[in-house]
């Protein structure tokens, strides 16, 4: 992935996030094809919540629609409204459900609520009556996550009283896996069997269970619609194994200033790092306000011209200091960029250092970065 930083926005930017749309599209096609391998038709949605995991839903959504994606999931209704403006005709499902008095917003913007309990179902049915239209509905069954979704008793009510769905078009039955990234965990099979029982009791509606890692649990988990988020953006759906997905983001940050300090001097707030030798320190335009977590202190690395460079001292709000003593001076002049995420450092690497997961690294990607979208289709044709 390469791009030049000559445009006005990137020339001024302290940090540039490059998003590779062709790689996201290729990841989507790869997951879709994994579903197609089953034998019966399986479609592949895209989960675009949290601004497409930090990559930019307003750009990624239309790009995936152009690639053939016909189903989109977001968490908040506001995310759905924003996505509807750029994806005019595919269903957009709102995972967080139907909040009181938002029915007109769903109808006006053509959004579909994921109904998480009977009260929401009743409210949506009443809306269908008021609008005199067969509104689309998604039913989310809780098979073990215990966050959102119809619990077992409410699910049984639905099975026994199908009339409760009258006036609605049942667009999808769904559930969500608890430990899909652990293929050996018996909880997967337990959830699968609960979901299967429910789907069999509600014939005629398409069903969806698998998130990114769930897709790799095999065809039993695929049903009719795959629901990946993370893997689209290059997060490894198989922790501990080689990542089958293409990486989709890189973050380049500019050096603002360099200085040479003597031995036994401290760098940054709290005097948390002390030089053992005369040291060349470079200060870069990145901080915890950009999602470079404060607990990366004295742990992470960046790369300059392929060379590994340690982060030293505390992470400030807007600044990070690095030890460039071993880097040729010409490679670390002010204005030069260092690679924070990319070829040498994955979101998983940063997550390990920050004691979190790659999802949090991605969704925390800073709002101050200049975002540069590249889409070299020749690189990743179907
Ligand atoms: C976030 C989410 C997904 C996508 O999960 P990934 O692990 O990112 O693929 C799918 N379904 C639901 C209900 C979700 O909340």
PDB file of C-alpha atoms in Angstrom, residues 154-334:
ATOM      1  CA  UNK A 154     -40.060 -14.379  24.729  1.00  0.00           C
ATOM      2  CA  UNK A 155     -38.723 -16.443  21.831  1.00  0.00           C
ATOM      3  CA  UNK A 156     -41.168 -19.190  22.758  1.00  0.00           C
ATOM      4  CA  UNK A 157     -44.007 -16.668  22.715  1.00  0.00           C
ATOM      5  CA  UNK A 158     -43.055 -15.753  19.140  1.00  0.00           C
ATOM      6  CA  UNK A 159     -42.966 -19.404  18.093  1.00  0.00           C
ATOM      7  CA  UNK A 160     -46.366 -20.111  19.671  1.00  0.00           C
ATOM      8  CA  UNK A 161     -48.049 -16.927  18.508  1.00  0.00           C
ATOM      9  CA  UNK A 162     -46.933 -16.173  14.966  1.00  0.00           C
ATOM     10  CA  UNK A 163     -49.779 -13.655  14.767  1.00  0.00           C
ATOM     11  CA  UNK A 164     -47.563 -11.289  16.763  1.00  0.00           C
ATOM     12  CA  UNK A 165     -45.656 -10.688  13.525  1.00  0.00           C
ATOM     13  CA  UNK A 166     -48.764  -9.898  11.487  1.00  0.00           C
ATOM     14  CA  UNK A 167     -48.344  -6.745   9.464  1.00  0.00           C
ATOM     15  CA  UNK A 168     -44.558  -7.093   9.416  1.00  0.00           C
ATOM     16  CA  UNK A 169     -42.294  -8.723   6.857  1.00  0.00           C
ATOM     17  CA  UNK A 170     -39.843 -10.948   8.691  1.00  0.00           C
ATOM     18  CA  UNK A 171     -36.593  -9.955   6.957  1.00  0.00           C
ATOM     19  CA  UNK A 172     -34.137 -11.851   9.156  1.00  0.00           C
ATOM     20  CA  UNK A 173     -33.683 -13.998  12.248  1.00  0.00           C
ATOM     21  CA  UNK A 174     -30.343 -13.446  13.924  1.00  0.00           C
ATOM     22  CA  UNK A 175     -28.217 -14.218  16.958  1.00  0.00           C
ATOM     23  CA  UNK A 176     -24.679 -13.341  17.997  1.00  0.00           C
ATOM     24  CA  UNK A 177     -21.806 -15.623  19.055  1.00  0.00           C
ATOM     25  CA  UNK A 178     -20.011 -15.217  22.382  1.00  0.00           C
ATOM     26  CA  UNK A 179     -16.624 -16.904  21.728  1.00  0.00           C
ATOM     27  CA  UNK A 180     -16.446 -17.376  17.966  1.00  0.00           C
ATOM     28  CA  UNK A 181     -12.688 -16.677  18.003  1.00  0.00           C
ATOM     29  CA  UNK A 182     -12.216 -19.880  20.060  1.00  0.00           C
ATOM     30  CA  UNK A 183     -13.127 -22.728  17.690  1.00  0.00           C
ATOM     31  CA  UNK A 184     -12.676 -25.350  20.399  1.00  0.00           C
ATOM     32  CA  UNK A 185     -15.024 -23.704  22.883  1.00  0.00           C
ATOM     33  CA  UNK A 186     -18.221 -25.770  23.384  1.00  0.00           C
ATOM     34  CA  UNK A 187     -20.268 -22.575  23.841  1.00  0.00           C
ATOM     35  CA  UNK A 188     -20.226 -22.167  20.021  1.00  0.00           C
ATOM     36  CA  UNK A 189     -21.991 -25.474  19.493  1.00  0.00           C
ATOM     37  CA  UNK A 190     -24.497 -24.748  22.262  1.00  0.00           C
ATOM     38  CA  UNK A 191     -25.423 -21.415  20.697  1.00  0.00           C
ATOM     39  CA  UNK A 192     -25.615 -23.024  17.259  1.00  0.00           C
ATOM     40  CA  UNK A 193     -28.027 -25.643  18.455  1.00  0.00           C
ATOM     41  CA  UNK A 194     -30.252 -23.099  20.254  1.00  0.00           C
ATOM     42  CA  UNK A 195     -30.305 -20.891  17.176  1.00  0.00           C
ATOM     43  CA  UNK A 196     -31.048 -23.804  14.874  1.00  0.00           C
ATOM     44  CA  UNK A 197     -33.984 -24.863  17.018  1.00  0.00           C
ATOM     45  CA  UNK A 198     -35.411 -21.369  16.842  1.00  0.00           C
ATOM     46  CA  UNK A 199     -34.867 -21.010  13.079  1.00  0.00           C
ATOM     47  CA  UNK A 200     -36.587 -24.361  12.456  1.00  0.00           C
ATOM     48  CA  UNK A 201     -39.551 -23.220  14.515  1.00  0.00           C
ATOM     49  CA  UNK A 202     -39.860 -20.050  12.424  1.00  0.00           C
ATOM     50  CA  UNK A 203     -39.764 -21.375   8.862  1.00  0.00           C
ATOM     51  CA  UNK A 204     -39.587 -19.079   5.868  1.00  0.00           C
ATOM     52  CA  UNK A 205     -37.311 -16.352   7.211  1.00  0.00           C
ATOM     53  CA  UNK A 206     -33.606 -16.034   6.348  1.00  0.00           C
ATOM     54  CA  UNK A 207     -31.186 -16.437   9.255  1.00  0.00           C
ATOM     55  CA  UNK A 208     -27.805 -15.024  10.300  1.00  0.00           C
ATOM     56  CA  UNK A 209     -25.419 -16.118  13.066  1.00  0.00           C
ATOM     57  CA  UNK A 210     -21.786 -15.648  12.017  1.00  0.00           C
ATOM     58  CA  UNK A 211     -19.658 -12.579  12.688  1.00  0.00           C
ATOM     59  CA  UNK A 212     -16.107 -12.530  11.273  1.00  0.00           C
ATOM     60  CA  UNK A 213     -14.661 -15.336  13.384  1.00  0.00           C
ATOM     61  CA  UNK A 214     -17.966 -17.216  13.224  1.00  0.00           C
ATOM     62  CA  UNK A 215     -17.563 -17.545   9.448  1.00  0.00           C
ATOM     63  CA  UNK A 216     -14.381 -19.562  10.077  1.00  0.00           C
ATOM     64  CA  UNK A 217     -16.231 -21.985  12.381  1.00  0.00           C
ATOM     65  CA  UNK A 218     -17.493 -23.608   9.196  1.00  0.00           C
ATOM     66  CA  UNK A 219     -20.582 -23.909   7.011  1.00  0.00           C
ATOM     67  CA  UNK A 220     -22.859 -25.011   9.879  1.00  0.00           C
ATOM     68  CA  UNK A 221     -22.609 -21.467  11.172  1.00  0.00           C
ATOM     69  CA  UNK A 222     -23.280 -19.698   7.869  1.00  0.00           C
ATOM     70  CA  UNK A 223     -27.094 -19.953   7.495  1.00  0.00           C
ATOM     71  CA  UNK A 224     -28.260 -17.383   4.881  1.00  0.00           C
ATOM     72  CA  UNK A 225     -26.360 -14.204   5.714  1.00  0.00           C
ATOM     73  CA  UNK A 226     -22.814 -13.655   7.010  1.00  0.00           C
ATOM     74  CA  UNK A 227     -22.308 -10.648   9.252  1.00  0.00           C
ATOM     75  CA  UNK A 228     -18.604  -9.708   9.296  1.00  0.00           C
ATOM     76  CA  UNK A 229     -17.212  -6.473  10.643  1.00  0.00           C
ATOM     77  CA  UNK A 230     -13.639  -6.809  11.915  1.00  0.00           C
ATOM     78  CA  UNK A 231     -12.304  -9.090   9.180  1.00  0.00           C
ATOM     79  CA  UNK A 232     -13.412  -6.650   6.477  1.00  0.00           C
ATOM     80  CA  UNK A 233     -11.000  -4.121   7.942  1.00  0.00           C
ATOM     81  CA  UNK A 234      -8.137  -6.595   8.230  1.00  0.00           C
ATOM     82  CA  UNK A 235      -8.488  -7.593  11.894  1.00  0.00           C
ATOM     83  CA  UNK A 236      -7.419 -11.225  12.261  1.00  0.00           C
ATOM     84  CA  UNK A 237     -10.517 -13.434  12.717  1.00  0.00           C
ATOM     85  CA  UNK A 238      -8.258 -16.345  13.751  1.00  0.00           C
ATOM     86  CA  UNK A 239      -6.252 -15.135  16.775  1.00  0.00           C
ATOM     87  CA  UNK A 240      -2.990 -17.034  17.162  1.00  0.00           C
ATOM     88  CA  UNK A 241      -2.978 -18.126  13.522  1.00  0.00           C
ATOM     89  CA  UNK A 242      -1.730 -16.355  10.375  1.00  0.00           C
ATOM     90  CA  UNK A 243      -4.131 -13.579   9.384  1.00  0.00           C
ATOM     91  CA  UNK A 244      -6.071 -14.597   6.251  1.00  0.00           C
ATOM     92  CA  UNK A 245      -7.274 -11.024   5.663  1.00  0.00           C
ATOM     93  CA  UNK A 246      -5.528  -8.196   3.819  1.00  0.00           C
ATOM     94  CA  UNK A 247      -4.422  -5.272   5.917  1.00  0.00           C
ATOM     95  CA  UNK A 248      -6.464  -2.169   5.105  1.00  0.00           C
ATOM     96  CA  UNK A 249      -5.020   0.759   7.042  1.00  0.00           C
ATOM     97  CA  UNK A 250      -1.713   2.413   7.578  1.00  0.00           C
ATOM     98  CA  UNK A 251      -0.914   5.355   9.792  1.00  0.00           C
ATOM     99  CA  UNK A 252       1.980   7.674   9.018  1.00  0.00           C
ATOM    100  CA  UNK A 253       2.835  10.404  11.488  1.00  0.00           C
ATOM    101  CA  UNK A 254       5.107  13.385  10.952  1.00  0.00           C
ATOM    102  CA  UNK A 255       8.153  14.223  12.962  1.00  0.00           C
ATOM    103  CA  UNK A 256       7.725  17.735  14.383  1.00  0.00           C
ATOM    104  CA  UNK A 257      11.123  18.253  15.969  1.00  0.00           C
ATOM    105  CA  UNK A 258      14.265  16.351  16.941  1.00  0.00           C
ATOM    106  CA  UNK A 259      16.849  17.081  19.627  1.00  0.00           C
ATOM    107  CA  UNK A 260      19.883  15.393  21.128  1.00  0.00           C
ATOM    108  CA  UNK A 261      19.928  15.015  24.906  1.00  0.00           C
ATOM    109  CA  UNK A 262      22.732  13.952  27.237  1.00  0.00           C
ATOM    110  CA  UNK A 263      22.825  10.723  29.197  1.00  0.00           C
ATOM    111  CA  UNK A 264      20.652  10.620  32.343  1.00  0.00           C
ATOM    112  CA  UNK A 265      18.102  13.138  31.085  1.00  0.00           C
ATOM    113  CA  UNK A 266      14.376  12.435  31.256  1.00  0.00           C
ATOM    114  CA  UNK A 267      11.845  12.756  28.440  1.00  0.00           C
ATOM    115  CA  UNK A 268       8.206  13.762  28.779  1.00  0.00           C
ATOM    116  CA  UNK A 269       5.639  14.092  31.577  1.00  0.00           C
ATOM    117  CA  UNK A 270       6.369  12.452  34.871  1.00  0.00           C
ATOM    118  CA  UNK A 271      10.040  12.023  33.902  1.00  0.00           C
ATOM    119  CA  UNK A 272       9.007   8.454  33.139  1.00  0.00           C
ATOM    120  CA  UNK A 273      11.935   7.665  30.832  1.00  0.00           C
ATOM    121  CA  UNK A 274      15.610   8.387  31.386  1.00  0.00           C
ATOM    122  CA  UNK A 275      18.355   8.234  28.756  1.00  0.00           C
ATOM    123  CA  UNK A 276      21.154   5.746  29.378  1.00  0.00           C
ATOM    124  CA  UNK A 277      23.339   7.419  26.740  1.00  0.00           C
ATOM    125  CA  UNK A 278      23.306  10.570  24.627  1.00  0.00           C
ATOM    126  CA  UNK A 279      20.072  10.161  22.700  1.00  0.00           C
ATOM    127  CA  UNK A 280      18.424  11.690  19.654  1.00  0.00           C
ATOM    128  CA  UNK A 281      14.746  12.184  20.462  1.00  0.00           C
ATOM    129  CA  UNK A 282      12.113  12.824  17.804  1.00  0.00           C
ATOM    130  CA  UNK A 283       8.680  14.171  18.717  1.00  0.00           C
ATOM    131  CA  UNK A 284       5.805  13.120  16.469  1.00  0.00           C
ATOM    132  CA  UNK A 285       2.274  14.476  15.916  1.00  0.00           C
ATOM    133  CA  UNK A 286       0.327  11.739  17.673  1.00  0.00           C
ATOM    134  CA  UNK A 287      -1.171  11.342  21.130  1.00  0.00           C
ATOM    135  CA  UNK A 288      -3.774   9.686  23.275  1.00  0.00           C
ATOM    136  CA  UNK A 289      -6.361  12.106  21.889  1.00  0.00           C
ATOM    137  CA  UNK A 290      -5.816  10.266  18.589  1.00  0.00           C
ATOM    138  CA  UNK A 291      -6.374   6.817  20.024  1.00  0.00           C
ATOM    139  CA  UNK A 292      -2.713   6.121  20.704  1.00  0.00           C
ATOM    140  CA  UNK A 293      -3.388   4.826  24.164  1.00  0.00           C
ATOM    141  CA  UNK A 294      -1.610   6.237  27.164  1.00  0.00           C
ATOM    142  CA  UNK A 295      -0.683   2.779  28.433  1.00  0.00           C
ATOM    143  CA  UNK A 296       1.593   2.312  25.396  1.00  0.00           C
ATOM    144  CA  UNK A 297       4.200   4.149  27.491  1.00  0.00           C
ATOM    145  CA  UNK A 298       7.688   2.646  27.042  1.00  0.00           C
ATOM    146  CA  UNK A 299       6.214  -0.375  25.232  1.00  0.00           C
ATOM    147  CA  UNK A 300       5.354   0.310  21.601  1.00  0.00           C
ATOM    148  CA  UNK A 301       7.504   0.805  18.518  1.00  0.00           C
ATOM    149  CA  UNK A 302       7.226   2.753  15.310  1.00  0.00           C
ATOM    150  CA  UNK A 303       9.209   2.297  12.101  1.00  0.00           C
ATOM    151  CA  UNK A 304      11.265   4.741  10.085  1.00  0.00           C
ATOM    152  CA  UNK A 305      12.441   3.543   6.697  1.00  0.00           C
ATOM    153  CA  UNK A 306      11.848  -0.029   7.811  1.00  0.00           C
ATOM    154  CA  UNK A 307      13.873   0.447  11.016  1.00  0.00           C
ATOM    155  CA  UNK A 308      12.285  -0.339  14.377  1.00  0.00           C
ATOM    156  CA  UNK A 309      12.283   2.630  16.737  1.00  0.00           C
ATOM    157  CA  UNK A 310      11.151   2.535  20.384  1.00  0.00           C
ATOM    158  CA  UNK A 311       8.537   4.848  21.827  1.00  0.00           C
ATOM    159  CA  UNK A 312      10.013   6.456  24.931  1.00  0.00           C
ATOM    160  CA  UNK A 313       8.385   8.328  27.787  1.00  0.00           C
ATOM    161  CA  UNK A 314       4.717   8.973  28.425  1.00  0.00           C
ATOM    162  CA  UNK A 315       2.178   9.374  25.665  1.00  0.00           C
ATOM    163  CA  UNK A 316       0.903  12.973  25.767  1.00  0.00           C
ATOM    164  CA  UNK A 317      -2.436  14.166  24.434  1.00  0.00           C
ATOM    165  CA  UNK A 318      -0.931  15.352  21.149  1.00  0.00           C
ATOM    166  CA  UNK A 319       2.683  14.170  21.202  1.00  0.00           C
ATOM    167  CA  UNK A 320       4.726  10.994  21.333  1.00  0.00           C
ATOM    168  CA  UNK A 321       8.510  10.834  21.697  1.00  0.00           C
ATOM    169  CA  UNK A 322      10.690   8.208  20.018  1.00  0.00           C
ATOM    170  CA  UNK A 323      14.367   7.304  20.238  1.00  0.00           C
ATOM    171  CA  UNK A 324      15.910   7.804  16.787  1.00  0.00           C
ATOM    172  CA  UNK A 325      19.562   7.583  17.848  1.00  0.00           C
ATOM    173  CA  UNK A 326      20.110   4.598  15.533  1.00  0.00           C
ATOM    174  CA  UNK A 327      18.325   6.155  12.545  1.00  0.00           C
ATOM    175  CA  UNK A 328      20.309   8.130   9.933  1.00  0.00           C
ATOM    176  CA  UNK A 329      19.706  11.812  10.614  1.00  0.00           C
ATOM    177  CA  UNK A 330      18.464  12.438   7.080  1.00  0.00           C
ATOM    178  CA  UNK A 331      15.602   9.966   7.614  1.00  0.00           C
ATOM    179  CA  UNK A 332      14.248  11.826  10.627  1.00  0.00           C
ATOM    180  CA  UNK A 333      14.151  15.461   9.650  1.00  0.00           C
ATOM    181  CA  UNK A 334      11.080  17.426  10.709  1.00  0.00           C
TER     182      UNK A 334
END
